[in-house]
Amino acid sequence: MRRSLQTALLLAPAAFILAGSATALAQNKAMPDKSMSHKTISDKALMAKLQKAAPPNVFKGATILNMAPDGSMKVVRKGDNGWTCMDPSGTDPMCADQGGMEWGQAYMSHGAAPQKLGFIYMLRGDNGASNTDPFATGPTKDNNWVKTGAHVMIVGAEAKGMAANYPRSPKADPTMPYVMWAGTPYEHLMLPIR
Ligand SMILES: [Cu+2]
């Protein structure tokens, strides 16, 4: 990984998440958020959560990122298999490949999705998300909040053609494959696995 990319990655306030307001994310972009202190967990507790977020061998060789109190991501363990595991929101442990990481960074900075395919494991499920507003931070009566169990995500601009073949309704059925954030630059395929 090039140094510049790695640095940008480590300074990311909270990959993919729904923590912090959209405005705060837009203002901070790649800078740690000094205005609020983030909830942190020990590296050991984090490892236990991440271990079950992906198949054992994916986790075993992955780079592990933990969030510092200032919101920056620090490397707990440097991996060698191309995967990165983290739980920036504290409730959504995940492991992403390189394309998945680039997509997450694009999302956080409100930038264009990379012209790639990315893959993200979330085998412990998520804590819920608006299916229509990528930057919603909690359920409202009209933001189509949906909670999905164990799943994988196909992300990136290259996933668009594939996503066209799956349900794009604002009201998702999370027991079947569906498109999250349809019609936004961050639309992606959600694939429940049990
Ligand atoms: Cu997910």
JSON list of C-alpha atoms and ligand atoms in Angstrom, two decimals:
[
{"chain": "A", "resi": 1, "resn": "MET", "atom": "CA", "xyz": [0.00, 0.00, 0.00]},
{"chain": "A", "resi": 2, "resn": "ARG", "atom": "CA", "xyz": [1.39, 3.39, -0.88]},
{"chain": "A", "resi": 3, "resn": "ARG", "atom": "CA", "xyz": [2.23, 5.58, 2.07]},
{"chain": "A", "resi": 4, "resn": "SER", "atom": "CA", "xyz": [-0.10, 8.41, 1.04]},
{"chain": "A", "resi": 5, "resn": "LEU", "atom": "CA", "xyz": [-3.04, 6.06, 0.76]},
{"chain": "A", "resi": 6, "resn": "GLN", "atom": "CA", "xyz": [-2.24, 4.42, 4.05]},
{"chain": "A", "resi": 7, "resn": "THR", "atom": "CA", "xyz": [-2.02, 7.78, 5.78]},
{"chain": "A", "resi": 8, "resn": "ALA", "atom": "CA", "xyz": [-5.35, 8.89, 4.34]},
{"chain": "A", "resi": 9, "resn": "LEU", "atom": "CA", "xyz": [-6.85, 5.64, 5.51]},
{"chain": "A", "resi": 10, "resn": "LEU", "atom": "CA", "xyz": [-5.56, 5.96, 9.04]},
{"chain": "A", "resi": 11, "resn": "LEU", "atom": "CA", "xyz": [-6.82, 9.50, 9.37]},
{"chain": "A", "resi": 12, "resn": "ALA", "atom": "CA", "xyz": [-10.30, 8.58, 8.26]},
{"chain": "A", "resi": 13, "resn": "PRO", "atom": "CA", "xyz": [-12.60, 9.50, 11.15]},
{"chain": "A", "resi": 14, "resn": "ALA", "atom": "CA", "xyz": [-14.83, 6.49, 10.97]},
{"chain": "A", "resi": 15, "resn": "ALA", "atom": "CA", "xyz": [-14.95, 4.33, 7.92]},
{"chain": "A", "resi": 16, "resn": "PHE", "atom": "CA", "xyz": [-18.40, 3.67, 6.44]},
{"chain": "A", "resi": 17, "resn": "ILE", "atom": "CA", "xyz": [-20.32, 4.66, 9.39]},
{"chain": "A", "resi": 18, "resn": "LEU", "atom": "CA", "xyz": [-23.28, 6.27, 10.56]},
{"chain": "A", "resi": 19, "resn": "ALA", "atom": "CA", "xyz": [-21.55, 7.89, 13.49]},
{"chain": "A", "resi": 20, "resn": "GLY", "atom": "CA", "xyz": [-21.41, 11.68, 13.42]},
{"chain": "A", "resi": 21, "resn": "SER", "atom": "CA", "xyz": [-23.56, 13.96, 11.31]},
{"chain": "A", "resi": 22, "resn": "ALA", "atom": "CA", "xyz": [-23.18, 14.27, 7.56]},
{"chain": "A", "resi": 23, "resn": "THR", "atom": "CA", "xyz": [-22.10, 17.86, 8.03]},
{"chain": "A", "resi": 24, "resn": "ALA", "atom": "CA", "xyz": [-19.40, 16.90, 10.48]},
{"chain": "A", "resi": 25, "resn": "LEU", "atom": "CA", "xyz": [-18.15, 14.25, 8.09]},
{"chain": "A", "resi": 26, "resn": "ALA", "atom": "CA", "xyz": [-18.19, 16.68, 5.18]},
{"chain": "A", "resi": 27, "resn": "GLN", "atom": "CA", "xyz": [-16.27, 19.28, 7.15]},
{"chain": "A", "resi": 28, "resn": "ASN", "atom": "CA", "xyz": [-13.72, 16.88, 8.56]},
{"chain": "A", "resi": 29, "resn": "LYS", "atom": "CA", "xyz": [-13.19, 14.72, 5.51]},
{"chain": "A", "resi": 30, "resn": "ALA", "atom": "CA", "xyz": [-9.94, 12.92, 6.24]},
{"chain": "A", "resi": 31, "resn": "MET", "atom": "CA", "xyz": [-9.17, 14.70, 9.49]},
{"chain": "A", "resi": 32, "resn": "PRO", "atom": "CA", "xyz": [-9.78, 13.29, 12.94]},
{"chain": "A", "resi": 33, "resn": "ASP", "atom": "CA", "xyz": [-12.72, 14.86, 14.66]},
{"chain": "A", "resi": 34, "resn": "LYS", "atom": "CA", "xyz": [-11.32, 16.72, 17.65]},
{"chain": "A", "resi": 35, "resn": "SER", "atom": "CA", "xyz": [-14.63, 18.20, 18.68]},
{"chain": "A", "resi": 36, "resn": "MET", "atom": "CA", "xyz": [-16.01, 15.02, 20.17]},
{"chain": "A", "resi": 37, "resn": "SER", "atom": "CA", "xyz": [-14.48, 12.03, 21.83]},
{"chain": "A", "resi": 38, "resn": "HIS", "atom": "CA", "xyz": [-15.38, 8.69, 20.31]},
{"chain": "A", "resi": 39, "resn": "LYS", "atom": "CA", "xyz": [-16.36, 5.60, 22.17]},
{"chain": "A", "resi": 40, "resn": "THR", "atom": "CA", "xyz": [-13.41, 3.24, 22.08]},
{"chain": "A", "resi": 41, "resn": "ILE", "atom": "CA", "xyz": [-12.89, -0.40, 23.02]},
{"chain": "A", "resi": 42, "resn": "SER", "atom": "CA", "xyz": [-9.76, -2.34, 23.88]},
{"chain": "A", "resi": 43, "resn": "ASP", "atom": "CA", "xyz": [-7.83, -3.99, 21.06]},
{"chain": "A", "resi": 44, "resn": "LYS", "atom": "CA", "xyz": [-8.59, -7.35, 22.64]},
{"chain": "A", "resi": 45, "resn": "ALA", "atom": "CA", "xyz": [-12.36, -6.75, 22.76]},
{"chain": "A", "resi": 46, "resn": "LEU", "atom": "CA", "xyz": [-12.25, -5.47, 19.19]},
{"chain": "A", "resi": 47, "resn": "MET", "atom": "CA", "xyz": [-10.43, -8.60, 18.00]},
{"chain": "A", "resi": 48, "resn": "ALA", "atom": "CA", "xyz": [-13.09, -10.81, 19.58]},
{"chain": "A", "resi": 49, "resn": "LYS", "atom": "CA", "xyz": [-15.84, -8.96, 17.69]},
{"chain": "A", "resi": 50, "resn": "LEU", "atom": "CA", "xyz": [-14.01, -8.92, 14.37]},
{"chain": "A", "resi": 51, "resn": "GLN", "atom": "CA", "xyz": [-13.07, -12.56, 14.53]},
{"chain": "A", "resi": 52, "resn": "LYS", "atom": "CA", "xyz": [-16.64, -13.58, 13.77]},
{"chain": "A", "resi": 53, "resn": "ALA", "atom": "CA", "xyz": [-17.29, -10.88, 11.19]},
{"chain": "A", "resi": 54, "resn": "ALA", "atom": "CA", "xyz": [-15.52, -12.82, 8.41]},
{"chain": "A", "resi": 55, "resn": "PRO", "atom": "CA", "xyz": [-14.36, -16.37, 7.66]},
{"chain": "A", "resi": 56, "resn": "PRO", "atom": "CA", "xyz": [-11.47, -17.40, 9.99]},
{"chain": "A", "resi": 57, "resn": "ASN", "atom": "CA", "xyz": [-8.72, -17.25, 7.37]},
{"chain": "A", "resi": 58, "resn": "VAL", "atom": "CA", "xyz": [-9.83, -13.85, 6.10]},
{"chain": "A", "resi": 59, "resn": "PHE", "atom": "CA", "xyz": [-9.65, -12.50, 9.65]},
{"chain": "A", "resi": 60, "resn": "LYS", "atom": "CA", "xyz": [-6.37, -14.28, 10.39]},
{"chain": "A", "resi": 61, "resn": "GLY", "atom": "CA", "xyz": [-4.34, -12.47, 7.72]},
{"chain": "A", "resi": 62, "resn": "ALA", "atom": "CA", "xyz": [-6.20, -9.15, 7.82]},
{"chain": "A", "resi": 63, "resn": "THR", "atom": "CA", "xyz": [-4.99, -5.73, 8.91]},
{"chain": "A", "resi": 64, "resn": "ILE", "atom": "CA", "xyz": [-6.90, -4.69, 12.03]},
{"chain": "A", "resi": 65, "resn": "LEU", "atom": "CA", "xyz": [-7.87, -1.07, 12.64]},
{"chain": "A", "resi": 66, "resn": "ASN", "atom": "CA", "xyz": [-9.11, 0.29, 15.96]},
{"chain": "A", "resi": 67, "resn": "MET", "atom": "CA", "xyz": [-10.49, 3.76, 16.56]},
{"chain": "A", "resi": 68, "resn": "ALA", "atom": "CA", "xyz": [-8.60, 6.22, 18.73]},
{"chain": "A", "resi": 69, "resn": "PRO", "atom": "CA", "xyz": [-10.54, 8.61, 21.00]},
{"chain": "A", "resi": 70, "resn": "ASP", "atom": "CA", "xyz": [-10.02, 11.40, 18.43]},
{"chain": "A", "resi": 71, "resn": "GLY", "atom": "CA", "xyz": [-11.77, 9.32, 15.79]},
{"chain": "A", "resi": 72, "resn": "SER", "atom": "CA", "xyz": [-8.68, 8.40, 13.80]},
{"chain": "A", "resi": 73, "resn": "MET", "atom": "CA", "xyz": [-8.08, 4.76, 12.90]},
{"chain": "A", "resi": 74, "resn": "LYS", "atom": "CA", "xyz": [-4.89, 3.14, 14.16]},
{"chain": "A", "resi": 75, "resn": "VAL", "atom": "CA", "xyz": [-3.32, -0.11, 13.03]},
{"chain": "A", "resi": 76, "resn": "VAL", "atom": "CA", "xyz": [-3.55, -2.78, 15.72]},
{"chain": "A", "resi": 77, "resn": "ARG", "atom": "CA", "xyz": [-2.08, -5.46, 13.52]},
{"chain": "A", "resi": 78, "resn": "LYS", "atom": "CA", "xyz": [-0.61, -5.25, 10.05]},
{"chain": "A", "resi": 79, "resn": "GLY", "atom": "CA", "xyz": [-1.97, -8.00, 7.79]},
{"chain": "A", "resi": 80, "resn": "ASP", "atom": "CA", "xyz": [-0.79, -9.60, 4.57]},
{"chain": "A", "resi": 81, "resn": "ASN", "atom": "CA", "xyz": [-3.86, -10.94, 2.80]},
{"chain": "A", "resi": 82, "resn": "GLY", "atom": "CA", "xyz": [-5.35, -7.73, 1.40]},
{"chain": "A", "resi": 83, "resn": "TRP", "atom": "CA", "xyz": [-8.23, -7.58, 3.89]},
{"chain": "A", "resi": 84, "resn": "THR", "atom": "CA", "xyz": [-8.90, -4.93, 6.52]},
{"chain": "A", "resi": 85, "resn": "CYS", "atom": "CA", "xyz": [-11.18, -5.50, 9.52]},
{"chain": "A", "resi": 86, "resn": "MET", "atom": "CA", "xyz": [-12.64, -2.74, 11.71]},
{"chain": "A", "resi": 87, "resn": "ASP", "atom": "CA", "xyz": [-15.69, -1.67, 13.67]},
{"chain": "A", "resi": 88, "resn": "PRO", "atom": "CA", "xyz": [-15.72, 2.11, 13.44]},
{"chain": "A", "resi": 89, "resn": "SER", "atom": "CA", "xyz": [-19.28, 2.59, 14.70]},
{"chain": "A", "resi": 90, "resn": "GLY", "atom": "CA", "xyz": [-18.89, 0.09, 17.52]},
{"chain": "A", "resi": 91, "resn": "THR", "atom": "CA", "xyz": [-21.87, -1.90, 16.28]},
{"chain": "A", "resi": 92, "resn": "ASP", "atom": "CA", "xyz": [-21.01, -2.89, 12.72]},
{"chain": "A", "resi": 93, "resn": "PRO", "atom": "CA", "xyz": [-17.89, -5.10, 12.63]},
{"chain": "A", "resi": 94, "resn": "MET", "atom": "CA", "xyz": [-16.73, -5.72, 9.07]},
{"chain": "A", "resi": 95, "resn": "CYS", "atom": "CA", "xyz": [-13.87, -6.92, 6.89]},
{"chain": "A", "resi": 96, "resn": "ALA", "atom": "CA", "xyz": [-13.29, -5.25, 3.53]},
{"chain": "A", "resi": 97, "resn": "ASP", "atom": "CA", "xyz": [-11.04, -5.96, 0.58]},
{"chain": "A", "resi": 98, "resn": "GLN", "atom": "CA", "xyz": [-9.11, -3.16, -1.16]},
{"chain": "A", "resi": 99, "resn": "GLY", "atom": "CA", "xyz": [-12.07, -2.18, -3.36]},
{"chain": "A", "resi": 100, "resn": "GLY", "atom": "CA", "xyz": [-14.33, -2.19, -0.31]},
{"chain": "A", "resi": 101, "resn": "MET", "atom": "CA", "xyz": [-11.94, 0.10, 1.58]},
{"chain": "A", "resi": 102, "resn": "GLU", "atom": "CA", "xyz": [-11.74, 2.56, -1.32]},
{"chain": "A", "resi": 103, "resn": "TRP", "atom": "CA", "xyz": [-15.51, 2.59, -1.57]},
{"chain": "A", "resi": 104, "resn": "GLY", "atom": "CA", "xyz": [-15.79, 3.27, 2.18]},
{"chain": "A", "resi": 105, "resn": "GLN", "atom": "CA", "xyz": [-13.37, 6.17, 1.92]},
{"chain": "A", "resi": 106, "resn": "ALA", "atom": "CA", "xyz": [-15.31, 7.62, -1.04]},
{"chain": "A", "resi": 107, "resn": "TYR", "atom": "CA", "xyz": [-18.52, 7.36, 0.97]},
{"chain": "A", "resi": 108, "resn": "MET", "atom": "CA", "xyz": [-16.98, 9.08, 3.98]},
{"chain": "A", "resi": 109, "resn": "SER", "atom": "CA", "xyz": [-15.62, 11.97, 1.98]},
{"chain": "A", "resi": 110, "resn": "HIS", "atom": "CA", "xyz": [-18.84, 12.21, -0.09]},
{"chain": "A", "resi": 111, "resn": "GLY", "atom": "CA", "xyz": [-16.68, 11.53, -3.15]},
{"chain": "A", "resi": 112, "resn": "ALA", "atom": "CA", "xyz": [-17.33, 9.47, -6.28]},
{"chain": "A", "resi": 113, "resn": "ALA", "atom": "CA", "xyz": [-17.46, 5.70, -5.79]},
{"chain": "A", "resi": 114, "resn": "PRO", "atom": "CA", "xyz": [-14.32, 4.02, -7.17]},
{"chain": "A", "resi": 115, "resn": "GLN", "atom": "CA", "xyz": [-14.69, 2.47, -10.63]},
{"chain": "A", "resi": 116, "resn": "LYS", "atom": "CA", "xyz": [-14.09, -0.97, -9.10]},
{"chain": "A", "resi": 117, "resn": "LEU", "atom": "CA", "xyz": [-15.81, -3.89, -7.46]},
{"chain": "A", "resi": 118, "resn": "GLY", "atom": "CA", "xyz": [-15.36, -4.25, -3.73]},
{"chain": "A", "resi": 119, "resn": "PHE", "atom": "CA", "xyz": [-16.43, -6.88, -1.27]},
{"chain": "A", "resi": 120, "resn": "ILE", "atom": "CA", "xyz": [-17.26, -6.54, 2.43]},
{"chain": "A", "resi": 121, "resn": "TYR", "atom": "CA", "xyz": [-18.05, -9.25, 4.96]},
{"chain": "A", "resi": 122, "resn": "MET", "atom": "CA", "xyz": [-20.50, -8.46, 7.76]},
{"chain": "A", "resi": 123, "resn": "LEU", "atom": "CA", "xyz": [-21.17, -11.92, 9.12]},
{"chain": "A", "resi": 124, "resn": "ARG", "atom": "CA", "xyz": [-22.41, -10.56, 12.46]},
{"chain": "A", "resi": 125, "resn": "GLY", "atom": "CA", "xyz": [-25.00, -8.41, 10.73]},
{"chain": "A", "resi": 126, "resn": "ASP", "atom": "CA", "xyz": [-25.39, -4.66, 11.10]},
{"chain": "A", "resi": 127, "resn": "ASN", "atom": "CA", "xyz": [-27.07, -2.41, 13.62]},
{"chain": "A", "resi": 128, "resn": "GLY", "atom": "CA", "xyz": [-29.47, -0.94, 11.07]},
{"chain": "A", "resi": 129, "resn": "ALA", "atom": "CA", "xyz": [-29.23, 1.75, 8.40]},
{"chain": "A", "resi": 130, "resn": "SER", "atom": "CA", "xyz": [-31.55, 3.94, 6.37]},
{"chain": "A", "resi": 131, "resn": "ASN", "atom": "CA", "xyz": [-32.07, 2.20, 3.04]},
{"chain": "A", "resi": 132, "resn": "THR", "atom": "CA", "xyz": [-32.54, 5.53, 1.28]},
{"chain": "A", "resi": 133, "resn": "ASP", "atom": "CA", "xyz": [-30.30, 8.07, 3.04]},
{"chain": "A", "resi": 134, "resn": "PRO", "atom": "CA", "xyz": [-26.62, 7.03, 3.10]},
{"chain": "A", "resi": 135, "resn": "PHE", "atom": "CA", "xyz": [-25.85, 9.60, 5.80]},
{"chain": "A", "resi": 136, "resn": "ALA", "atom": "CA", "xyz": [-28.75, 9.05, 8.18]},
{"chain": "A", "resi": 137, "resn": "THR", "atom": "CA", "xyz": [-27.63, 8.48, 11.77]},
{"chain": "A", "resi": 138, "resn": "GLY", "atom": "CA", "xyz": [-30.79, 6.88, 13.14]},
{"chain": "A", "resi": 139, "resn": "PRO", "atom": "CA", "xyz": [-34.30, 5.75, 12.27]},
{"chain": "A", "resi": 140, "resn": "THR", "atom": "CA", "xyz": [-36.95, 8.35, 11.38]},
{"chain": "A", "resi": 141, "resn": "LYS", "atom": "CA", "xyz": [-40.52, 7.72, 10.30]},
{"chain": "A", "resi": 142, "resn": "ASP", "atom": "CA", "xyz": [-39.71, 8.08, 6.62]},
{"chain": "A", "resi": 143, "resn": "ASN", "atom": "CA", "xyz": [-36.07, 7.04, 6.12]},
{"chain": "A", "resi": 144, "resn": "ASN", "atom": "CA", "xyz": [-36.75, 3.33, 5.58]},
{"chain": "A", "resi": 145, "resn": "TRP", "atom": "CA", "xyz": [-34.61, 2.03, 8.41]},
{"chain": "A", "resi": 146, "resn": "VAL", "atom": "CA", "xyz": [-33.59, -1.59, 7.87]},
{"chain": "A", "resi": 147, "resn": "LYS", "atom": "CA", "xyz": [-31.61, -4.03, 9.96]},
{"chain": "A", "resi": 148, "resn": "THR", "atom": "CA", "xyz": [-29.84, -6.85, 8.12]},
{"chain": "A", "resi": 149, "resn": "GLY", "atom": "CA", "xyz": [-28.49, -10.06, 9.64]},
{"chain": "A", "resi": 150, "resn": "ALA", "atom": "CA", "xyz": [-25.32, -11.82, 8.50]},
{"chain": "A", "resi": 151, "resn": "HIS", "atom": "CA", "xyz": [-24.54, -10.57, 5.00]},
{"chain": "A", "resi": 152, "resn": "VAL", "atom": "CA", "xyz": [-21.93, -9.68, 2.46]},
{"chain": "A", "resi": 153, "resn": "MET", "atom": "CA", "xyz": [-21.87, -6.48, 0.40]},
{"chain": "A", "resi": 154, "resn": "ILE", "atom": "CA", "xyz": [-20.84, -5.97, -3.21]},
{"chain": "A", "resi": 155, "resn": "VAL", "atom": "CA", "xyz": [-19.82, -2.33, -3.56]},
{"chain": "A", "resi": 156, "resn": "GLY", "atom": "CA", "xyz": [-18.19, 0.14, -5.96]},
{"chain": "A", "resi": 157, "resn": "ALA", "atom": "CA", "xyz": [-19.29, 1.71, -9.23]},
{"chain": "A", "resi": 158, "resn": "GLU", "atom": "CA", "xyz": [-18.65, -1.59, -11.05]},
{"chain": "A", "resi": 159, "resn": "ALA", "atom": "CA", "xyz": [-21.41, -3.19, -8.98]},
{"chain": "A", "resi": 160, "resn": "LYS", "atom": "CA", "xyz": [-24.10, -1.03, -10.61]},
{"chain": "A", "resi": 161, "resn": "GLY", "atom": "CA", "xyz": [-24.90, -3.41, -13.48]},
{"chain": "A", "resi": 162, "resn": "MET", "atom": "CA", "xyz": [-25.31, -6.27, -11.06]},
{"chain": "A", "resi": 163, "resn": "ALA", "atom": "CA", "xyz": [-27.42, -4.24, -8.65]},
{"chain": "A", "resi": 164, "resn": "ALA", "atom": "CA", "xyz": [-29.83, -3.41, -11.48]},
{"chain": "A", "resi": 165, "resn": "ASN", "atom": "CA", "xyz": [-31.17, -6.96, -11.29]},
{"chain": "A", "resi": 166, "resn": "TYR", "atom": "CA", "xyz": [-32.20, -6.85, -7.62]},
{"chain": "A", "resi": 167, "resn": "PRO", "atom": "CA", "xyz": [-35.00, -5.13, -5.68]},
{"chain": "A", "resi": 168, "resn": "ARG", "atom": "CA", "xyz": [-34.44, -1.37, -5.44]},
{"chain": "A", "resi": 169, "resn": "SER", "atom": "CA", "xyz": [-37.48, -0.52, -3.38]},
{"chain": "A", "resi": 170, "resn": "PRO", "atom": "CA", "xyz": [-37.05, 1.97, -0.50]},
{"chain": "A", "resi": 171, "resn": "LYS", "atom": "CA", "xyz": [-38.66, -0.66, 1.72]},
{"chain": "A", "resi": 172, "resn": "ALA", "atom": "CA", "xyz": [-36.14, -3.49, 1.73]},
{"chain": "A", "resi": 173, "resn": "ASP", "atom": "CA", "xyz": [-36.75, -7.13, 2.56]},
{"chain": "A", "resi": 174, "resn": "PRO", "atom": "CA", "xyz": [-33.47, -7.92, 4.36]},
{"chain": "A", "resi": 175, "resn": "THR", "atom": "CA", "xyz": [-34.08, -11.68, 4.14]},
{"chain": "A", "resi": 176, "resn": "MET", "atom": "CA", "xyz": [-33.39, -11.56, 0.38]},
{"chain": "A", "resi": 177, "resn": "PRO", "atom": "CA", "xyz": [-30.72, -9.85, -1.75]},
{"chain": "A", "resi": 178, "resn": "TYR", "atom": "CA", "xyz": [-31.54, -6.14, -2.17]},
{"chain": "A", "resi": 179, "resn": "VAL", "atom": "CA", "xyz": [-30.00, -2.86, -3.25]},
{"chain": "A", "resi": 180, "resn": "MET", "atom": "CA", "xyz": [-29.17, -0.40, -0.48]},
{"chain": "A", "resi": 181, "resn": "TRP", "atom": "CA", "xyz": [-28.98, 3.36, -1.23]},
{"chain": "A", "resi": 182, "resn": "ALA", "atom": "CA", "xyz": [-30.36, 2.79, -4.75]},
{"chain": "A", "resi": 183, "resn": "GLY", "atom": "CA", "xyz": [-29.95, 5.77, -7.06]},
{"chain": "A", "resi": 184, "resn": "THR", "atom": "CA", "xyz": [-27.18, 7.33, -4.95]},
{"chain": "A", "resi": 185, "resn": "PRO", "atom": "CA", "xyz": [-23.46, 7.14, -5.81]},
{"chain": "A", "resi": 186, "resn": "TYR", "atom": "CA", "xyz": [-23.10, 4.58, -3.02]},
{"chain": "A", "resi": 187, "resn": "GLU", "atom": "CA", "xyz": [-25.72, 2.05, -4.04]},
{"chain": "A", "resi": 188, "resn": "HIS", "atom": "CA", "xyz": [-24.59, -1.48, -3.34]},
{"chain": "A", "resi": 189, "resn": "LEU", "atom": "CA", "xyz": [-25.84, -5.02, -3.21]},
{"chain": "A", "resi": 190, "resn": "MET", "atom": "CA", "xyz": [-26.74, -6.54, 0.16]},
{"chain": "A", "resi": 191, "resn": "LEU", "atom": "CA", "xyz": [-26.60, -10.36, 0.19]},
{"chain": "A", "resi": 192, "resn": "PRO", "atom": "CA", "xyz": [-27.99, -12.03, 3.33]},
{"chain": "A", "resi": 193, "resn": "ILE", "atom": "CA", "xyz": [-26.35, -15.37, 3.91]},
{"chain": "A", "resi": 194, "resn": "ARG", "atom": "CA", "xyz": [-28.72, -17.15, 6.27]},
{"chain": "B", "resi": 1, "resn": "CU", "atom": "CU", "xyz": [-23.26, -4.25, 5.48]}
]
